[in-house]
mmCIF file of C-alpha atoms in Angstrom:
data_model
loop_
_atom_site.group_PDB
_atom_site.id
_atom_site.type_symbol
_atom_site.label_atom_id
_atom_site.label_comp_id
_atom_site.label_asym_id
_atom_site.label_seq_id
_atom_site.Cartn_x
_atom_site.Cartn_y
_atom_site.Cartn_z
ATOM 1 C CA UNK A 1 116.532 85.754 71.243
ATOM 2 C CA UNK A 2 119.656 87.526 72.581
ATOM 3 C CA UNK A 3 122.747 86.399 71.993
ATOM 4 C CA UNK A 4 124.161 86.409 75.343
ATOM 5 C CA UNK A 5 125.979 83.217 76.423
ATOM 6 C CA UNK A 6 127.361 81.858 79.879
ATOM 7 C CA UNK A 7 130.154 79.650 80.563
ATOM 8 C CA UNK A 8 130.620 77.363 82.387
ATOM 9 C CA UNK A 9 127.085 76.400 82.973
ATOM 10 C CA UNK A 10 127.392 74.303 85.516
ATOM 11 C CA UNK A 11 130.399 73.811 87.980
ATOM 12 C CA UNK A 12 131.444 72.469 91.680
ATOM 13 C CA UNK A 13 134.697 74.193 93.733
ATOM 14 C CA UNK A 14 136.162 73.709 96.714
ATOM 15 C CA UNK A 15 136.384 76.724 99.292
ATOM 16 C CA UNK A 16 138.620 78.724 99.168
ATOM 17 C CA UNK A 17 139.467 78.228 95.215
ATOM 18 C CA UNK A 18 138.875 81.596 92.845
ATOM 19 C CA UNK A 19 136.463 81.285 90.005
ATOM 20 C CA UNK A 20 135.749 83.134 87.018
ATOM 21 C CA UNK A 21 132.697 82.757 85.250
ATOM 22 C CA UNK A 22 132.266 84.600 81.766
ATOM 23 C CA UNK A 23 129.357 86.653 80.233
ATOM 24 C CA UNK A 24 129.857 86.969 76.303
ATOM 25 C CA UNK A 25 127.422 88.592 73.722
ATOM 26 C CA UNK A 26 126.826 89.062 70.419
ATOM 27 C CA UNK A 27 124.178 91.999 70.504
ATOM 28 C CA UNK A 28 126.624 94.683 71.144
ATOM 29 C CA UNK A 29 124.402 96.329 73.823
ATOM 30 C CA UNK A 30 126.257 98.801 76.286
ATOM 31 C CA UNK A 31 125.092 98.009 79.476
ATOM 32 C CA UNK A 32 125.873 94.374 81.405
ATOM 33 C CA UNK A 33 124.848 92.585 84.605
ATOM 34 C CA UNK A 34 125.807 89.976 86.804
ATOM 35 C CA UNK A 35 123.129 88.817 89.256
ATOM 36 C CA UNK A 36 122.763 86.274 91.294
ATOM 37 C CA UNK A 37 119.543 83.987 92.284
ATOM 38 C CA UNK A 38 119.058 82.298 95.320
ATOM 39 C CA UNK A 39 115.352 80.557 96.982
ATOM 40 C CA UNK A 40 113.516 83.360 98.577
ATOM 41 C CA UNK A 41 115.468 86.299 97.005
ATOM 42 C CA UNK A 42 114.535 86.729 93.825
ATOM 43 C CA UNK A 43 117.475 88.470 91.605
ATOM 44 C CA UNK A 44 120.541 90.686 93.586
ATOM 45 C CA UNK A 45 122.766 92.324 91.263
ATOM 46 C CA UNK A 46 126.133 91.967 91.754
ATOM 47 C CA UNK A 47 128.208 94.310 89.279
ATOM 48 C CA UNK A 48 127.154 96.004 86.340
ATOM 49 C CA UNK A 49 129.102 97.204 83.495
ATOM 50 C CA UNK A 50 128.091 100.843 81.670
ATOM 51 C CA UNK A 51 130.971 100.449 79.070
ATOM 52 C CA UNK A 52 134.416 98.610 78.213
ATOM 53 C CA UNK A 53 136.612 99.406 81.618
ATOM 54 C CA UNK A 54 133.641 101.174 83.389
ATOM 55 C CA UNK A 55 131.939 98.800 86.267
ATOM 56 C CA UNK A 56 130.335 99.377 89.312
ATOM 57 C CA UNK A 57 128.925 97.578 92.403
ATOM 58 C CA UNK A 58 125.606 96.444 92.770
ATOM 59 C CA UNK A 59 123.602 95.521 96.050
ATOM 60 C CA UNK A 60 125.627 92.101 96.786
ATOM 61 C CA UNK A 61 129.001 92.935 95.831
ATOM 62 C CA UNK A 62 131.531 91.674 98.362
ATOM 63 C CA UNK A 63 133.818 88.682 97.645
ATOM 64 C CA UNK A 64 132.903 89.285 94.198
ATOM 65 C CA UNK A 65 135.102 91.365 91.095
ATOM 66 C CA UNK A 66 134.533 92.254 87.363
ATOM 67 C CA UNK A 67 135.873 92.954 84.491
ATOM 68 C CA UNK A 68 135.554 94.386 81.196
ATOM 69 C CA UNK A 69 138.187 94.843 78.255
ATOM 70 C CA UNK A 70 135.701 93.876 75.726
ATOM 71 C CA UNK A 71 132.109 95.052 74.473
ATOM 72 C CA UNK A 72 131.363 91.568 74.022
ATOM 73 C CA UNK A 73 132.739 89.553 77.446
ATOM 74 C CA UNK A 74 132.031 90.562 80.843
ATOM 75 C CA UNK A 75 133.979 88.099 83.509
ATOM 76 C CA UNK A 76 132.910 87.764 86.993
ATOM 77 C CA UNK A 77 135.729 86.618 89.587
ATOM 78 C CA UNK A 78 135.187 85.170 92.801
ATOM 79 C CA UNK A 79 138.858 85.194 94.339
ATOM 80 C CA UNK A 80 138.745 82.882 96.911
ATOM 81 C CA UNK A 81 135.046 81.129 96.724
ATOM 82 C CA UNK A 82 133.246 80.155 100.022
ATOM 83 C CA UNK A 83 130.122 78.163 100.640
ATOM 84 C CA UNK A 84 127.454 81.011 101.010
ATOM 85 C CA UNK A 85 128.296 81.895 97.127
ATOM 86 C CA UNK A 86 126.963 78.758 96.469
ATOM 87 C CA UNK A 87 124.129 80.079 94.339
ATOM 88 C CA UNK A 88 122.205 80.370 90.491
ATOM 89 C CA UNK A 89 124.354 83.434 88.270
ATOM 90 C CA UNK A 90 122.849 84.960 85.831
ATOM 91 C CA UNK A 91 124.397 87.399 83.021
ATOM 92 C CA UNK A 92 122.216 90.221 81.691
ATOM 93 C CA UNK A 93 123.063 92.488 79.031
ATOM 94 C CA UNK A 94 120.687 95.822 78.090
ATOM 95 C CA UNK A 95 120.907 98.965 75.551
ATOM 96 C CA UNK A 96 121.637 101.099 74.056
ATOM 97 C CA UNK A 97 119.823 104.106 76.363
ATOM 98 C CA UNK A 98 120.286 101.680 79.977
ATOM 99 C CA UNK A 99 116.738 103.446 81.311
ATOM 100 C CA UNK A 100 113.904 101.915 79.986
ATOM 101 C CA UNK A 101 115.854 98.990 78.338
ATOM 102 C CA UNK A 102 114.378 95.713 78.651
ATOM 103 C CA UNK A 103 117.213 93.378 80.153
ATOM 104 C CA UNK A 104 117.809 90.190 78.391
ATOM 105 C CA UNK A 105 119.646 87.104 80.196
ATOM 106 C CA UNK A 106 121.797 84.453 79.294
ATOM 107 C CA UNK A 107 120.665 80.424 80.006
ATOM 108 C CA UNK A 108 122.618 81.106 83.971
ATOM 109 C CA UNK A 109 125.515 78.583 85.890
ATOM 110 C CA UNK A 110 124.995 77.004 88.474
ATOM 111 C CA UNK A 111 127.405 76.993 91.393
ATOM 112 C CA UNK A 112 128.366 74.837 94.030
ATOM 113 C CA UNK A 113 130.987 75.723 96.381
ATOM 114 C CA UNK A 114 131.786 72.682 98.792
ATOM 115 C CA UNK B 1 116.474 102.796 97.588
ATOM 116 C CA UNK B 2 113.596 100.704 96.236
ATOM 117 C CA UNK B 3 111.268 98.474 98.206
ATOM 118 C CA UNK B 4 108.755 96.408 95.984
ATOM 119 C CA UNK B 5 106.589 93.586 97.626
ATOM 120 C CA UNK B 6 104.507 90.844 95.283
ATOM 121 C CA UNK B 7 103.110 87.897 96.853
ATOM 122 C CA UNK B 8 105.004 84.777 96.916
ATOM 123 C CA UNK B 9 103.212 82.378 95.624
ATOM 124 C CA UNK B 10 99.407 82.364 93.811
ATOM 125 C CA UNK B 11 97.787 79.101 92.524
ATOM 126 C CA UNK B 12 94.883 79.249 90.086
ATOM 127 C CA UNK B 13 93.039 76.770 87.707
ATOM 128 C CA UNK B 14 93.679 76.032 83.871
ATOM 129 C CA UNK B 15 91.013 78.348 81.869
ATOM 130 C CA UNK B 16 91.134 80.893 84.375
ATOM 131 C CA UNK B 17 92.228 84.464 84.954
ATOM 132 C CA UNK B 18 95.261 85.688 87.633
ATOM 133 C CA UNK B 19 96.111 88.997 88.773
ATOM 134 C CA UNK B 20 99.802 89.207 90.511
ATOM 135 C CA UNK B 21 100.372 92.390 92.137
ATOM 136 C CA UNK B 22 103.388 94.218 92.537
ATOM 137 C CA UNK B 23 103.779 97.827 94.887
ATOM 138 C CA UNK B 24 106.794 99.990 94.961
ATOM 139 C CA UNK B 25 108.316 102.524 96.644
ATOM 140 C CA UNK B 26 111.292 104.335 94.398
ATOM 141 C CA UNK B 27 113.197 106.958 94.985
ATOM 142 C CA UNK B 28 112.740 107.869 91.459
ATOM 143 C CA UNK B 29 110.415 105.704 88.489
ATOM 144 C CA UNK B 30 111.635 105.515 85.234
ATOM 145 C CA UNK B 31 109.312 102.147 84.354
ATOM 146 C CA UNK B 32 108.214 99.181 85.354
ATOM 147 C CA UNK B 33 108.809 95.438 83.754
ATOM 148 C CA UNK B 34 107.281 92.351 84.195
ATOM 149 C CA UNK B 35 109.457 88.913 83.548
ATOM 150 C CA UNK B 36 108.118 85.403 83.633
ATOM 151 C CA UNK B 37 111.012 82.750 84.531
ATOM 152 C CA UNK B 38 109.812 78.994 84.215
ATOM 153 C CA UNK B 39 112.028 76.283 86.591
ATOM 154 C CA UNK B 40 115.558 76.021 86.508
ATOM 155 C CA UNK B 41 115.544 78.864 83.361
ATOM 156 C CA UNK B 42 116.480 82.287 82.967
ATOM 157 C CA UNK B 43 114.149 84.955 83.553
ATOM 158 C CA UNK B 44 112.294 86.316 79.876
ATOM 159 C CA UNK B 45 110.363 89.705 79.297
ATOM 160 C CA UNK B 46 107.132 89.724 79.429
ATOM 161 C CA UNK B 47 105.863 93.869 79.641
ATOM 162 C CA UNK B 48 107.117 97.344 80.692
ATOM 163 C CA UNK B 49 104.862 99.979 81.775
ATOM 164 C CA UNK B 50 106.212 103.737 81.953
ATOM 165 C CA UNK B 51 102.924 105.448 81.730
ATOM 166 C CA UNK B 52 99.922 105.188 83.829
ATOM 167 C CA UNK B 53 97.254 102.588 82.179
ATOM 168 C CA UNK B 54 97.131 98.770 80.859
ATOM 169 C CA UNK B 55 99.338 97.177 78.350
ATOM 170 C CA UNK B 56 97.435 94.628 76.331
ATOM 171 C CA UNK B 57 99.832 91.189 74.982
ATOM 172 C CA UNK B 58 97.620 88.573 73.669
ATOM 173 C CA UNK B 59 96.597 86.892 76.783
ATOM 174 C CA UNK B 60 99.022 88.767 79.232
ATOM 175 C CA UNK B 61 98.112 92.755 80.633
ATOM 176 C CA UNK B 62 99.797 94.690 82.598
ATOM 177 C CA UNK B 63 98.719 97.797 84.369
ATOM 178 C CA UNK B 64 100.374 100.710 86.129
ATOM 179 C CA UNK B 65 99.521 103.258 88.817
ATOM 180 C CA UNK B 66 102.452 105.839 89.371
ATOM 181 C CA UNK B 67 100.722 107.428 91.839
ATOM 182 C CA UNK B 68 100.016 104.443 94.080
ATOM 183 C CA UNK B 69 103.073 102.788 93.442
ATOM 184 C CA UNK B 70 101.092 99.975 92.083
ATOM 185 C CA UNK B 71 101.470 97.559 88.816
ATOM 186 C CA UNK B 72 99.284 94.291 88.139
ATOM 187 C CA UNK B 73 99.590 91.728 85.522
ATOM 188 C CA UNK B 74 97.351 89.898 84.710
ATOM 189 C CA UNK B 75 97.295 86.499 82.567
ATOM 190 C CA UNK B 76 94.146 85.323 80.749
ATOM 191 C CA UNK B 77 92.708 81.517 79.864
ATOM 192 C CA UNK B 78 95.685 79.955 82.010
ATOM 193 C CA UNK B 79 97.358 77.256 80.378
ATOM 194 C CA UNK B 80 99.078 74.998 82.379
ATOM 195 C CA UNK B 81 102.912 76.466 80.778
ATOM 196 C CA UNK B 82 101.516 79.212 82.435
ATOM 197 C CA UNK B 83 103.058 77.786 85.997
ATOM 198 C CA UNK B 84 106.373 80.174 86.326
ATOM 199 C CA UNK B 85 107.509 82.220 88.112
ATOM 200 C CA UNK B 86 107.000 86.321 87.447
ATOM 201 C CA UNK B 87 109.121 88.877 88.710
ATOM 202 C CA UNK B 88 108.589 92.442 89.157
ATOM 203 C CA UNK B 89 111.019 95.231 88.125
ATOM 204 C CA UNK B 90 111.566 98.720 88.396
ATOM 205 C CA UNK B 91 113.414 101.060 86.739
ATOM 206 C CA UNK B 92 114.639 103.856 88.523
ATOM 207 C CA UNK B 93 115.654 107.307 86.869
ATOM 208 C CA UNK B 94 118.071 108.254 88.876
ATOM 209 C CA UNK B 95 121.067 106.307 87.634
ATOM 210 C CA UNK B 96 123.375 106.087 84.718
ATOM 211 C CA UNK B 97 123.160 102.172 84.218
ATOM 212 C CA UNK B 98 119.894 101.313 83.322
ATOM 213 C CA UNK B 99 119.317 99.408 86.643
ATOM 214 C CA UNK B 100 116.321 97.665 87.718
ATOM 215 C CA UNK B 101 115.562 96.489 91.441
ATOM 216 C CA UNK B 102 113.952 93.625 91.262
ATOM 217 C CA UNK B 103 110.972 91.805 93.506
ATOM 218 C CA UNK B 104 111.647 88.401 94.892
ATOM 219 C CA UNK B 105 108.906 87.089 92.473
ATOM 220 C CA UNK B 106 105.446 85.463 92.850
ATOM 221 C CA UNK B 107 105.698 81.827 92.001
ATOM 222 C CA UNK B 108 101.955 80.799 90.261
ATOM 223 C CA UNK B 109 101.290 77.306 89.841
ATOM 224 C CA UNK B 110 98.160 76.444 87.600
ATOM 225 C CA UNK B 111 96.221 73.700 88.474
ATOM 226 C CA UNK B 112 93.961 71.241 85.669
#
Protein backbone atom coordinates (compact mmCIF):
# COMPACT_ATOMS: atom_id res chain seq x y z
CA UNK A 1 0.00 0.00 0.00
CA UNK A 2 0.80 3.73 -0.32
CA UNK A 3 1.98 5.54 2.24
CA UNK A 4 -0.26 8.40 2.18
CA UNK A 5 -1.81 9.41 5.54
CA UNK A 6 -4.72 11.88 6.61
CA UNK A 7 -5.16 13.76 9.68
CA UNK A 8 -7.45 14.36 11.46
CA UNK A 9 -9.66 11.55 10.47
CA UNK A 10 -12.53 12.46 11.86
CA UNK A 11 -13.65 15.97 13.18
CA UNK A 12 -16.88 18.30 14.02
CA UNK A 13 -16.64 22.49 13.66
CA UNK A 14 -18.76 25.05 14.12
CA UNK A 15 -19.56 27.51 11.10
CA UNK A 16 -17.78 29.85 10.49
CA UNK A 17 -14.40 28.32 12.16
CA UNK A 18 -11.25 27.68 9.52
CA UNK A 19 -9.93 24.19 9.25
CA UNK A 20 -6.96 22.65 7.97
CA UNK A 21 -6.79 19.19 7.22
CA UNK A 22 -3.30 17.62 6.20
CA UNK A 23 -2.26 15.15 3.39
CA UNK A 24 1.31 13.61 4.21
CA UNK A 25 3.21 10.84 2.22
CA UNK A 26 5.92 8.80 2.25
CA UNK A 27 6.08 7.66 -1.54
CA UNK A 28 7.59 10.78 -2.80
CA UNK A 29 5.22 10.91 -5.84
CA UNK A 30 4.91 14.44 -7.60
CA UNK A 31 1.50 14.91 -8.16
CA UNK A 32 -1.32 15.40 -5.10
CA UNK A 33 -5.10 15.68 -4.75
CA UNK A 34 -7.65 16.76 -2.54
CA UNK A 35 -11.17 15.54 -3.35
CA UNK A 36 -14.05 15.51 -1.80
CA UNK A 37 -17.03 12.74 -1.59
CA UNK A 38 -20.43 13.40 -1.03
CA UNK A 39 -23.92 10.76 -1.66
CA UNK A 40 -24.76 11.00 -5.27
CA UNK A 41 -21.50 12.66 -6.51
CA UNK A 42 -19.04 10.41 -6.64
CA UNK A 43 -15.37 12.15 -6.25
CA UNK A 44 -14.94 16.31 -7.11
CA UNK A 45 -11.50 17.39 -6.95
CA UNK A 46 -10.79 20.21 -5.15
CA UNK A 47 -6.99 21.31 -5.63
CA UNK A 48 -4.24 19.48 -6.95
CA UNK A 49 -0.66 19.94 -6.43
CA UNK A 50 1.99 19.32 -9.63
CA UNK A 51 5.06 20.15 -7.36
CA UNK A 52 6.29 21.87 -3.97
CA UNK A 53 4.63 25.63 -4.34
CA UNK A 54 2.79 24.74 -7.64
CA UNK A 55 -1.22 24.13 -7.04
CA UNK A 56 -4.11 24.61 -8.95
CA UNK A 57 -7.94 24.52 -8.75
CA UNK A 58 -9.96 21.72 -9.44
CA UNK A 59 -13.82 21.53 -10.31
CA UNK A 60 -15.09 22.45 -6.59
CA UNK A 61 -12.69 24.91 -5.49
CA UNK A 62 -14.37 27.84 -3.76
CA UNK A 63 -14.16 28.35 0.04
CA UNK A 64 -11.40 26.03 -0.17
CA UNK A 65 -7.14 26.82 -0.23
CA UNK A 66 -3.89 24.71 -0.46
CA UNK A 67 -0.72 24.51 0.20
CA UNK A 68 2.49 23.00 -0.47
CA UNK A 69 6.10 23.72 1.02
CA UNK A 70 6.86 20.13 1.21
CA UNK A 71 7.04 16.98 -1.23
CA UNK A 72 5.68 15.07 1.49
CA UNK A 73 2.52 17.31 3.12
CA UNK A 74 -0.14 18.82 1.20
CA UNK A 75 -2.64 20.98 3.65
CA UNK A 76 -6.07 21.83 2.68
CA UNK A 77 -7.64 25.06 4.44
CA UNK A 78 -11.11 25.84 4.72
CA UNK A 79 -10.99 29.56 6.12
CA UNK A 80 -14.13 30.08 7.48
CA UNK A 81 -16.09 26.49 7.26
CA UNK A 82 -19.90 26.46 6.53
CA UNK A 83 -22.42 23.67 6.61
CA UNK A 84 -22.54 22.63 2.83
CA UNK A 85 -18.64 21.56 3.31
CA UNK A 86 -19.90 19.18 5.50
CA UNK A 87 -18.65 16.23 3.48
CA UNK A 88 -16.06 12.80 3.15
CA UNK A 89 -12.14 14.32 2.03
CA UNK A 90 -10.04 12.34 0.54
CA UNK A 91 -6.12 12.88 -0.20
CA UNK A 92 -4.66 11.33 -3.36
CA UNK A 93 -1.19 11.34 -4.32
CA UNK A 94 0.09 10.00 -8.09
CA UNK A 95 3.58 9.85 -10.12
CA UNK A 96 5.99 10.32 -11.27
CA UNK A 97 4.65 11.01 -15.20
CA UNK A 98 0.82 12.49 -13.68
CA UNK A 99 -0.88 10.91 -17.16
CA UNK A 100 -1.48 7.49 -16.92
CA UNK A 101 -0.61 7.28 -13.14
CA UNK A 102 -2.78 5.24 -11.11
CA UNK A 103 -3.94 7.54 -8.10
CA UNK A 104 -3.59 6.11 -4.72
CA UNK A 105 -5.68 7.54 -1.60
CA UNK A 106 -5.24 7.95 1.88
CA UNK A 107 -7.93 6.16 4.63
CA UNK A 108 -10.20 9.98 4.12
CA UNK A 109 -11.76 12.49 7.24
CA UNK A 110 -14.75 12.92 7.78
CA UNK A 111 -16.27 16.35 8.31
CA UNK A 112 -18.99 17.81 10.04
CA UNK A 113 -19.59 21.39 10.02
CA UNK A 114 -22.55 22.32 12.48
CA UNK B 1 -14.72 18.93 -20.24
CA UNK B 2 -15.55 15.28 -19.53
CA UNK B 3 -18.99 13.75 -19.15
CA UNK B 4 -18.95 9.95 -18.11
CA UNK B 5 -22.30 8.20 -17.08
CA UNK B 6 -22.29 4.47 -15.23
CA UNK B 7 -25.34 3.25 -13.71
CA UNK B 8 -25.98 3.81 -10.17
CA UNK B 9 -26.59 0.96 -8.69
CA UNK B 10 -26.51 -3.01 -10.10
CA UNK B 11 -27.42 -5.99 -7.81
CA UNK B 12 -26.42 -9.51 -8.79
CA UNK B 13 -26.18 -12.99 -7.04
CA UNK B 14 -23.07 -14.70 -5.28
CA UNK B 15 -21.45 -17.13 -8.09
CA UNK B 16 -22.41 -14.94 -10.74
CA UNK B 17 -20.99 -12.65 -13.40
CA UNK B 18 -21.57 -8.47 -13.57
CA UNK B 19 -20.81 -6.17 -16.24
CA UNK B 20 -20.78 -2.26 -15.04
CA UNK B 21 -20.58 0.03 -17.83
CA UNK B 22 -19.02 3.21 -18.05
CA UNK B 23 -19.32 5.87 -21.45
CA UNK B 24 -17.34 8.98 -21.88
CA UNK B 25 -17.11 11.86 -23.68
CA UNK B 26 -13.38 13.63 -23.32
CA UNK B 27 -12.06 16.27 -24.78
CA UNK B 28 -8.93 14.37 -25.02
CA UNK B 29 -8.25 10.30 -23.64
CA UNK B 30 -5.17 9.53 -22.20
CA UNK B 31 -6.72 6.17 -20.24
CA UNK B 32 -9.20 4.88 -18.44
CA UNK B 33 -9.21 3.36 -14.62
CA UNK B 34 -11.44 1.40 -12.81
CA UNK B 35 -11.52 1.73 -8.70
CA UNK B 36 -13.56 -0.39 -6.36
CA UNK B 37 -14.32 1.55 -2.92
CA UNK B 38 -16.08 -0.75 -0.21
CA UNK B 39 -18.35 1.40 2.64
CA UNK B 40 -17.07 4.09 4.56
CA UNK B 41 -13.28 3.33 2.80
CA UNK B 42 -11.17 4.95 0.41
CA UNK B 43 -11.42 4.23 -3.10
CA UNK B 44 -8.50 1.27 -4.35
CA UNK B 45 -7.33 0.50 -8.03
CA UNK B 46 -8.64 -2.00 -9.61
CA UNK B 47 -7.56 -1.61 -13.80
CA UNK B 48 -6.51 1.02 -16.39
CA UNK B 49 -7.16 0.61 -19.95
CA UNK B 50 -5.23 2.95 -22.55
CA UNK B 51 -5.56 0.76 -25.52
CA UNK B 52 -8.53 -0.63 -27.18
CA UNK B 53 -9.25 -4.42 -25.87
CA UNK B 54 -9.80 -6.40 -22.39
CA UNK B 55 -7.56 -6.44 -19.44
CA UNK B 56 -7.66 -9.79 -17.74
CA UNK B 57 -7.08 -9.66 -13.38
CA UNK B 58 -7.92 -12.92 -11.91
CA UNK B 59 -11.58 -12.65 -11.63
CA UNK B 60 -11.92 -8.86 -12.61
CA UNK B 61 -11.75 -7.61 -16.74
CA UNK B 62 -11.94 -4.65 -18.02
CA UNK B 63 -12.51 -3.62 -21.56
CA UNK B 64 -12.14 -0.48 -23.64
CA UNK B 65 -13.62 1.03 -26.80
CA UNK B 66 -11.90 4.46 -27.73
CA UNK B 67 -13.93 4.86 -30.43
CA UNK B 68 -17.30 4.52 -28.70
CA UNK B 69 -16.31 6.11 -25.70
CA UNK B 70 -17.10 2.95 -23.95
CA UNK B 71 -15.27 0.80 -21.01
CA UNK B 72 -16.89 -2.31 -19.11
CA UNK B 73 -15.68 -4.23 -16.22
CA UNK B 74 -16.61 -7.00 -15.55
CA UNK B 75 -16.27 -9.22 -12.21
CA UNK B 76 -16.44 -13.04 -12.31
CA UNK B 77 -17.83 -15.83 -9.56
CA UNK B 78 -19.14 -12.84 -7.27
CA UNK B 79 -18.29 -13.19 -3.82
CA UNK B 80 -20.25 -11.50 -1.51
CA UNK B 81 -16.87 -8.81 -0.60
CA UNK B 82 -17.62 -8.21 -3.96
CA UNK B 83 -20.59 -5.58 -2.78
CA UNK B 84 -18.62 -2.02 -3.31
CA UNK B 85 -18.82 0.45 -4.90
CA UNK B 86 -16.75 0.98 -8.50
CA UNK B 87 -15.93 4.12 -9.94
CA UNK B 88 -15.02 5.04 -13.33
CA UNK B 89 -12.09 7.32 -14.34
CA UNK B 90 -10.65 8.98 -17.11
CA UNK B 91 -7.61 10.33 -17.87
CA UNK B 92 -7.46 13.10 -20.06
CA UNK B 93 -4.27 14.14 -22.17
CA UNK B 94 -4.63 17.40 -22.26
CA UNK B 95 -3.30 18.53 -18.91
CA UNK B 96 -0.11 18.79 -17.00
CA UNK B 97 -1.41 17.13 -13.65
CA UNK B 98 -2.25 13.80 -14.28
CA UNK B 99 -6.01 14.46 -13.64
CA UNK B 100 -8.75 12.09 -13.81
CA UNK B 101 -12.61 13.05 -13.97
CA UNK B 102 -14.26 10.78 -12.25
CA UNK B 103 -17.99 8.99 -12.59
CA UNK B 104 -20.31 9.19 -9.67
CA UNK B 105 -19.88 5.34 -9.33
CA UNK B 106 -22.16 2.27 -9.67
CA UNK B 107 -22.88 0.89 -6.26
CA UNK B 108 -23.27 -3.31 -6.79
CA UNK B 109 -24.63 -5.15 -4.03
CA UNK B 110 -24.31 -9.07 -4.30
CA UNK B 111 -26.90 -11.02 -3.07
CA UNK B 112 -26.45 -15.04 -1.44
Amino acid sequence: DAGITQSPRHKVTETGTPVTLRCHQTENHRYMYWYRQDPGHGLRLIHYSYGVKDTDKGEVSDGYSVSRSKTEDFLLTLESATSSQTSVYFCAIAGPQGQGDTQYFGPGTRLTVL
Amino acid sequence: GQNIDQPTEMTATEGAIVQINCTYQTSGFNGLFWYQQHAGEAPTFLSYNVLDGLEEKGRFSSFLSRSKGYSYLLLKELQMKDSASYLCAVHPSNTNAGKSTFGDGTTLTVKP
